Short mmCIF file of C-alpha atoms in Angstrom, two decimals:
data_model
loop_
_atom_site.label_atom_id
_atom_site.label_comp_id
_atom_site.label_asym_id
_atom_site.label_seq_id
_atom_site.Cartn_x
_atom_site.Cartn_y
_atom_site.Cartn_z
CA MET A 1 188.22 123.59 99.35
CA PHE A 2 185.33 121.93 97.43
CA TYR A 3 185.39 118.32 96.13
CA THR A 4 182.85 116.74 93.78
CA CYS A 5 182.03 113.19 92.62
CA GLY A 6 179.73 111.58 90.10
CA PRO A 7 176.71 109.32 90.79
CA ASN A 8 178.90 106.21 90.45
CA GLU A 9 181.13 107.24 93.34
CA ALA A 10 180.84 108.12 97.03
CA MET A 11 183.00 110.52 99.14
CA VAL A 12 183.71 110.11 102.81
CA VAL A 13 184.94 113.18 104.79
CA SER A 14 186.51 112.54 108.16
CA GLY A 15 188.63 114.48 110.63
CA PHE A 16 187.98 117.62 112.61
CA GLY A 17 184.31 118.23 113.10
CA ARG A 18 183.29 115.02 111.16
CA SER A 19 182.39 112.46 113.73
CA PRO A 20 180.94 110.27 112.44
CA PRO A 21 182.40 110.75 108.95
CA LEU A 22 180.27 112.40 106.32
CA MET A 23 179.30 110.15 103.36
CA ILE A 24 178.11 111.67 100.12
CA ALA A 25 177.07 109.56 97.10
CA GLY A 26 177.29 111.81 94.10
CA GLY A 27 177.54 115.49 94.90
CA ARG A 28 180.03 118.03 96.41
CA VAL A 29 181.47 118.82 99.80
CA PHE A 30 183.81 121.43 101.44
CA VAL A 31 186.89 120.00 103.07
CA PHE A 32 189.18 121.90 105.41
CA PRO A 33 192.74 121.18 104.43
CA CYS A 34 195.08 119.67 107.03
CA ILE A 35 192.35 119.08 109.60
CA GLN A 36 190.02 117.01 107.40
CA GLN A 37 190.56 114.34 104.77
CA ILE A 38 188.47 112.92 101.96
CA GLN A 39 188.31 109.34 100.64
CA ARG A 40 186.46 107.86 97.68
CA ILE A 41 184.75 104.47 97.11
CA THR A 42 183.35 103.19 93.81
CA LEU A 43 179.65 102.62 93.29
CA ASN A 44 180.07 101.02 89.84
CA THR A 45 178.23 97.79 88.98
CA LEU A 46 180.68 94.93 89.00
CA THR A 47 180.24 91.97 86.61
CA LEU A 48 181.51 88.75 88.12
CA ASN A 49 182.16 85.52 86.21
CA VAL A 50 181.46 82.94 88.92
CA LYS A 51 183.08 79.58 88.02
CA SER A 52 182.80 76.37 90.00
CA ASP A 53 184.87 73.56 88.47
CA LYS A 54 184.23 69.86 89.12
CA VAL A 55 181.85 70.27 92.00
CA TYR A 56 180.21 67.03 93.12
CA THR A 57 176.45 67.05 93.11
CA ARG A 58 174.22 65.28 95.57
CA HIS A 59 174.60 61.99 93.66
CA GLY A 60 178.36 62.37 93.39
CA VAL A 61 178.52 63.46 89.76
CA PRO A 62 181.22 66.13 89.20
CA ILE A 63 180.07 69.04 87.08
CA SER A 64 181.36 72.50 86.26
CA VAL A 65 179.03 75.48 86.53
CA THR A 66 179.54 79.06 85.37
CA GLY A 67 177.31 81.88 86.48
CA ILE A 68 177.22 85.62 85.75
CA ALA A 69 176.49 88.00 88.63
CA GLN A 70 176.01 91.78 88.75
CA VAL A 71 176.84 93.37 92.13
CA LYS A 72 177.40 96.89 93.46
CA ILE A 73 177.76 98.90 96.67
CA GLN A 74 174.38 100.43 97.49
CA GLY A 75 175.16 104.18 97.80
CA GLN A 76 171.49 105.19 98.36
CA ASN A 77 171.26 103.06 101.52
CA LYS A 78 173.22 104.91 104.25
CA GLU A 79 173.62 101.84 106.45
CA MET A 80 174.89 99.63 103.61
CA LEU A 81 177.14 102.44 102.41
CA ALA A 82 178.57 102.83 105.90
CA THR A 83 179.15 99.04 106.10
CA ALA A 84 180.84 98.99 102.68
CA CYS A 85 183.05 101.92 103.69
CA GLN A 86 184.12 100.13 106.85
CA MET A 87 184.97 96.95 104.88
CA PHE A 88 186.29 98.24 101.57
CA MET A 89 187.60 101.78 102.19
CA GLY A 90 191.01 102.08 100.64
CA LYS A 91 190.54 98.97 98.45
CA SER A 92 190.49 99.13 94.69
CA GLU A 93 187.55 98.11 92.52
CA GLN A 94 189.31 94.88 91.54
CA GLU A 95 189.83 93.93 95.18
CA ILE A 96 186.18 94.55 96.01
CA ALA A 97 185.13 92.45 92.97
CA GLN A 98 187.40 89.59 94.01
CA ILE A 99 185.95 89.52 97.54
CA ALA A 100 182.40 89.45 96.13
CA LEU A 101 183.38 86.80 93.54
CA GLU A 102 184.82 84.45 96.14
CA THR A 103 181.74 84.86 98.30
CA LEU A 104 179.42 84.07 95.37
CA GLU A 105 181.49 81.10 94.26
CA GLY A 106 181.34 79.62 97.73
CA HIS A 107 177.54 79.87 97.85
CA GLN A 108 177.30 78.51 94.27
CA ARG A 109 179.34 75.43 95.24
CA ALA A 110 177.22 74.85 98.31
CA ILE A 111 174.00 74.91 96.34
CA ILE A 112 175.44 72.57 93.64
CA ALA A 113 176.28 70.05 96.33
CA HIS A 114 172.66 69.97 97.52
CA LEU A 115 171.12 69.39 94.07
CA THR A 116 171.24 66.67 91.43
CA VAL A 117 172.53 67.15 87.91
CA GLU A 118 169.03 66.75 86.55
CA GLU A 119 167.65 69.43 88.87
CA ILE A 120 170.40 71.89 87.89
CA TYR A 121 170.22 71.07 84.19
CA GLN A 122 166.47 70.90 83.84
CA ASP A 123 165.53 73.79 86.11
CA ARG A 124 168.15 76.50 85.73
CA LYS A 125 165.85 79.21 86.93
CA LYS A 126 165.35 77.49 90.26
CA PHE A 127 169.11 77.07 90.70
CA SER A 128 169.71 80.75 89.85
CA GLU A 129 167.08 81.88 92.33
CA GLN A 130 168.63 79.80 95.11
CA VAL A 131 172.13 81.18 94.44
CA PHE A 132 170.77 84.74 94.26
CA LYS A 133 168.86 84.38 97.51
CA VAL A 134 171.70 82.85 99.54
CA ALA A 135 174.43 85.15 98.14
CA SER A 136 172.31 88.29 98.61
CA SER A 137 171.73 87.58 102.30
CA ASP A 138 175.49 87.20 102.84
CA LEU A 139 176.77 90.05 100.65
CA VAL A 140 174.27 92.50 102.09
CA ASN A 141 176.23 92.28 105.36
CA MET A 142 179.17 93.68 103.39
CA GLY A 143 177.13 96.56 102.01
CA ILE A 144 177.01 94.92 98.57
CA GLY A 145 173.76 94.17 96.79
CA VAL A 146 173.33 91.47 94.15
CA VAL A 147 171.62 93.07 91.18
CA SER A 148 171.22 89.83 89.22
CA TYR A 149 172.51 86.28 88.85
CA THR A 150 172.19 84.01 85.81
CA LEU A 151 173.42 80.47 85.23
CA LYS A 152 175.58 80.63 82.14
CA ASP A 153 176.89 77.14 81.58
CA VAL A 154 176.75 73.61 83.00
CA HIS A 155 179.07 70.87 81.74
CA ASP A 156 180.97 67.80 82.85
CA ASP A 157 183.98 65.74 81.70
CA GLN A 158 182.25 62.33 81.80
CA ASP A 159 179.52 62.96 79.18
CA TYR A 160 176.87 62.62 81.84
CA LEU A 161 175.04 65.64 80.62
CA HIS A 162 175.46 64.42 77.03
CA SER A 163 173.85 61.11 77.94
CA LEU A 164 171.23 62.94 79.89
CA GLY A 165 170.67 65.10 76.86
CA LYS A 166 170.24 62.06 74.66
CA ALA A 167 167.78 60.58 77.07
CA ARG A 168 166.09 63.92 77.29
CA THR A 169 166.15 64.25 73.53
CA ALA A 170 164.62 60.80 73.18
CA GLN A 171 162.07 61.70 75.83
CA VAL A 172 161.34 64.96 74.09
CA GLN A 173 160.96 63.17 70.78
CA LYS A 174 158.76 60.62 72.45
CA ASP A 175 156.76 63.34 74.10
CA ALA A 176 156.59 65.09 70.76
CA ARG A 177 155.28 61.96 69.09
CA ILE A 178 152.88 61.39 71.93
CA GLY A 179 151.87 65.01 71.80
CA GLU A 180 151.33 64.82 68.06
CA ALA A 181 149.33 61.63 68.45
CA GLN A 182 147.32 63.21 71.25
CA TYR A 183 146.78 66.29 69.11
CA LYS A 184 145.57 64.16 66.22
CA ARG A 185 143.44 62.15 68.61
CA ASP A 186 142.01 65.32 70.10
CA ALA A 187 141.42 66.69 66.60
CA VAL A 188 139.58 63.51 65.63
CA ILE A 189 137.61 63.64 68.88
CA ARG A 190 136.76 67.28 68.30
CA GLU A 191 135.73 66.50 64.75
CA ALA A 192 133.66 63.56 65.99
CA HIS A 193 132.07 65.77 68.64
CA ALA A 194 131.35 68.41 66.04
CA MET A 195 129.83 65.78 63.74
CA GLN A 196 127.86 64.36 66.65
CA GLU A 197 126.56 67.80 67.54
CA LYS A 198 125.71 68.39 63.90
CA VAL A 199 123.90 65.07 63.61
CA SER A 200 122.21 65.66 66.97
CA ALA A 201 121.07 69.07 65.80
CA GLN A 202 119.85 67.55 62.55
CA TYR A 203 118.00 64.78 64.39
CA LYS A 204 116.57 67.33 66.80
CA ASN A 205 115.41 69.43 63.87
CA GLU A 206 113.88 66.39 62.20
CA ILE A 207 112.19 65.42 65.47
CA GLU A 208 110.77 68.92 65.81
CA MET A 209 109.57 68.78 62.22
CA ALA A 210 108.02 65.36 62.85
CA LYS A 211 106.30 66.68 65.97
CA ALA A 212 105.00 69.66 64.03
CA GLN A 213 103.78 67.34 61.26
CA ARG A 214 102.17 65.08 63.85
CA ASP A 215 100.40 68.03 65.50
CA TYR A 216 99.26 69.23 62.10
CA GLU A 217 97.94 65.77 61.20
CA LEU A 218 96.14 65.50 64.55
CA LYS A 219 94.54 68.91 64.10
CA LYS A 220 93.69 68.11 60.50
CA ALA A 221 92.20 64.77 61.55
CA ALA A 222 90.09 66.48 64.21
CA TYR A 223 88.94 69.08 61.69
CA ASP A 224 88.24 66.42 59.07
CA GLU A 225 86.24 64.42 61.63
CA THR A 226 84.16 67.54 62.38
CA MET A 227 83.66 68.06 58.64
CA GLN A 228 83.15 64.36 57.95
CA LYS A 229 79.91 64.09 59.92
CA PRO A 230 77.91 66.43 57.63
CA ALA A 231 79.72 64.93 54.66
CA ASP A 232 78.83 61.40 55.78
CA ALA A 233 75.22 62.44 56.27
CA GLU A 234 75.11 63.97 52.78
CA LYS A 235 76.88 60.93 51.36
CA TYR A 236 74.36 58.64 53.09
CA ARG A 237 71.47 60.73 51.73
CA LEU A 238 72.90 60.63 48.22
CA GLU A 239 73.55 56.90 48.47
CA LYS A 240 69.98 56.27 49.61
CA LEU A 241 68.66 58.56 46.88
CA ALA A 242 70.78 56.74 44.31
CA GLU A 243 69.58 53.40 45.67
CA ALA A 244 65.97 54.53 45.47
CA GLN A 245 66.51 55.76 41.93
CA ARG A 246 68.19 52.47 41.04
CA VAL A 247 65.31 50.47 42.52
CA GLN A 248 62.85 52.74 40.73
CA LEU A 249 64.67 52.24 37.42
CA ILE A 250 64.75 48.49 38.00
CA MET A 251 61.05 48.42 38.81
CA GLU A 252 60.26 50.65 35.85
CA ALA A 253 62.37 48.42 33.62
CA GLU A 254 60.67 45.32 34.98
CA ALA A 255 57.25 46.95 34.54
CA GLU A 256 58.17 48.00 31.01
CA ALA A 257 59.39 44.49 30.29
CA GLU A 258 56.21 43.03 31.73
CA SER A 259 54.15 45.52 29.77
CA ILE A 260 56.02 44.65 26.59
CA ARG A 261 55.62 40.97 27.34
CA MET A 262 51.92 41.32 28.05
CA LYS A 263 51.51 43.57 25.01
CA GLY A 264 53.37 41.03 22.93
CA GLU A 265 51.23 38.25 24.28
CA ALA A 266 48.11 40.33 23.65
CA GLU A 267 49.23 41.14 20.14
CA ALA A 268 50.10 37.51 19.55
CA PHE A 269 46.75 36.51 20.89
CA ALA A 270 45.04 39.14 18.75
CA LEU A 271 46.99 38.03 15.70
CA GLU A 272 46.16 34.46 16.50
CA ALA A 273 42.49 35.33 16.98
CA LYS A 274 42.50 37.46 13.83
CA GLY A 275 44.17 34.64 11.95
CA ARG A 276 41.63 32.18 13.21
CA ALA A 277 38.82 34.60 12.35
CA GLU A 278 40.25 35.25 8.92
CA ALA A 279 40.73 31.53 8.42
CA GLU A 280 37.16 30.84 9.46
CA GLN A 281 35.96 33.69 7.25
CA MET A 282 38.00 32.37 4.34
CA ALA A 283 36.63 28.90 5.01
CA LYS A 284 33.12 30.25 5.05
CA LYS A 285 33.84 32.28 1.93
CA ALA A 286 35.24 29.19 0.34
CA GLU A 287 32.15 27.28 1.39
CA ALA A 288 29.89 30.04 0.05
CA PHE A 289 32.01 30.27 -3.07
CA LYS A 290 31.60 26.55 -3.49
CA GLN A 291 27.80 26.82 -3.16
CA TYR A 292 27.47 29.99 -5.19
CA LYS A 293 30.25 29.59 -7.66
CA GLU A 294 28.96 31.91 -10.40
CA GLY A 295 27.64 34.48 -7.93
CA ALA A 296 30.86 34.55 -5.98
CA MET A 297 32.93 35.01 -9.08
CA VAL A 298 30.71 37.81 -10.27
CA ASP A 299 30.85 39.42 -6.83
CA MET A 300 34.62 39.34 -6.87
CA LEU A 301 34.69 40.87 -10.33
CA LEU A 302 32.30 43.57 -9.28
CA GLU A 303 34.54 44.39 -6.33
CA LYS A 304 37.48 44.78 -8.74
CA LEU A 305 35.61 46.96 -11.26
CA PRO A 306 36.56 50.24 -9.49
CA LEU A 307 40.18 49.21 -9.57
CA MET A 308 39.93 48.35 -13.20
CA ALA A 309 38.36 51.71 -13.91
CA GLU A 310 41.17 53.41 -11.96
CA GLU A 311 43.81 51.59 -13.99
CA ILE A 312 42.02 52.47 -17.22
CA SER A 313 41.92 56.17 -16.30
CA LYS A 314 45.52 56.36 -15.07
CA PRO A 315 47.05 57.14 -18.45
CA LEU A 316 44.59 59.98 -18.89
CA SER A 317 45.22 61.38 -15.42
CA ALA A 318 48.96 61.28 -16.02
CA ALA A 319 48.72 63.09 -19.32
CA GLN A 320 49.65 66.78 -19.17
CA LYS A 321 48.00 67.65 -22.49
CA VAL A 322 45.29 65.88 -24.56
CA THR A 323 44.72 66.80 -28.19
CA MET A 324 41.29 65.82 -29.54
CA VAL A 325 40.90 65.32 -33.32
CA SER A 326 37.38 65.38 -34.82
CA SER A 327 36.58 62.98 -37.63
CA GLY A 328 33.28 64.45 -38.68
CA GLY A 329 30.01 65.32 -37.07
CA SER A 330 30.74 63.68 -33.68
CA ASP A 331 31.27 65.49 -30.34
CA VAL A 332 34.60 67.03 -29.46
CA GLY A 333 36.26 68.12 -26.25
CA ALA A 334 35.39 66.87 -22.79
CA ALA A 335 32.07 65.40 -23.85
CA LYS A 336 33.81 63.17 -26.35
CA LEU A 337 36.40 62.07 -23.79
CA ALA A 338 33.77 61.22 -21.15
CA GLY A 339 31.75 59.36 -23.75
CA GLU A 340 34.71 57.25 -24.70
CA VAL A 341 35.43 56.34 -21.03
CA LEU A 342 31.78 55.39 -20.48
CA ASP A 343 31.83 53.37 -23.70
CA ILE A 344 34.82 51.41 -22.34
CA MET A 345 33.00 50.74 -19.06
CA THR A 346 29.84 49.48 -20.85
CA ARG A 347 31.92 46.99 -22.69
CA LEU A 348 33.31 45.44 -19.47
CA PRO A 349 30.36 43.05 -18.82
CA ILE A 350 30.77 41.58 -22.30
CA THR A 351 34.50 41.23 -21.68
CA LEU A 352 33.91 39.53 -18.30
CA GLU A 353 31.40 37.14 -19.86
CA LYS A 354 33.97 36.17 -22.45
CA LEU A 355 36.56 35.63 -19.70
CA THR A 356 34.41 33.75 -17.18
CA GLY A 357 31.52 32.44 -19.25
CA VAL A 358 29.08 33.99 -16.80
CA ASP A 359 26.37 36.43 -17.78
CA ILE A 360 26.45 39.13 -15.17
CA SER A 361 22.91 40.24 -15.81
CA GLN A 362 21.61 36.67 -15.20
CA VAL A 363 23.42 36.00 -11.96
CA CYS A 364 22.86 39.27 -10.08
CA HIS A 365 20.28 37.67 -7.81
CA VAL A 366 22.72 34.91 -7.04
CA CYS A 367 25.32 37.53 -6.11
CA ASP A 368 22.90 39.13 -3.68
CA THR A 369 22.31 35.76 -2.00
CA TYR A 370 26.12 35.16 -1.81
CA ARG A 371 26.71 38.55 -0.22
CA LEU A 372 24.00 37.84 2.35
CA CYS A 373 25.64 34.56 3.26
CA VAL A 374 29.03 36.21 3.57
CA ARG A 375 27.62 38.91 5.91
CA LEU A 376 25.92 36.29 8.01
CA ASN A 377 29.19 34.36 8.27
CA ASN A 378 31.14 37.46 9.30
#
């Protein structure tokens, strides 16, 4: 007849024609009744709560450790399945779990004894790996594989771990403070480095700008020097020209001043000479006048007669209209006017005689002699 099983179970058929026995993990098989038999073994994963109470560590500190392990019979490995069948065939799942639990607990105790509390407490992963490695190598000989192992709890009855925790807490707090201080320090250092880089970049930029300005000034100076030579020559020419013009103006001014001075001196000399000549002439005239008193007086009067005539005729020349009135059989018009002017002129000698007491007609020859003397003196 046919028998079946699920993937979490294995069947072993033994008896007639089954040497060695047939092992099937999940599947079906035909079994001949009476001459063959069938047995089953579980392939379920077994969860084991591995407790080790008051185990002394390497330094003699008793601690209690609890671990969680997952184990199972490896049905896909024929050799391990055959080994498990030899060791656990006919045993229940609880019996198999108990055997595996005792084996794991023994290895867990052995590893605790070789470590310190600090090593177990501070590095649980390392402890779990050691237990897993040692237990796996032993259980595999039973056909059981350790799927996983995890350290669940570590405690003691003497508050060692509590004290260790305080110390650790204090250390952690200290490390935290140190870490915070280091972080702040690093932040300040980073900020300082950033500021230094910024300032360095700024200084570098300023240096580059200064170099560029220096190069520009050098080039400009060279160019200005090239341009300065013609400019200096032109400036020198203009300065010399201005100097020559200045000297010329000074010389012209000095010449003008000298000319004015000489002209002034000449004019003064001329005036002086003219004055002396006029004085001498006046002296001579005075001398002649003294010798020819009547003649000189008459000569002076004769010289003034034209002026007197001019003054007499001025009113007539200024008149715009002359009205002539006839009183009888005399002339009228221009003839009368001319006659009256001439009549006035003929009366002048008589008037002069009355003024000076000199008869002009008697002293004319004396006047001629006076004039001759005056000409000779001039």
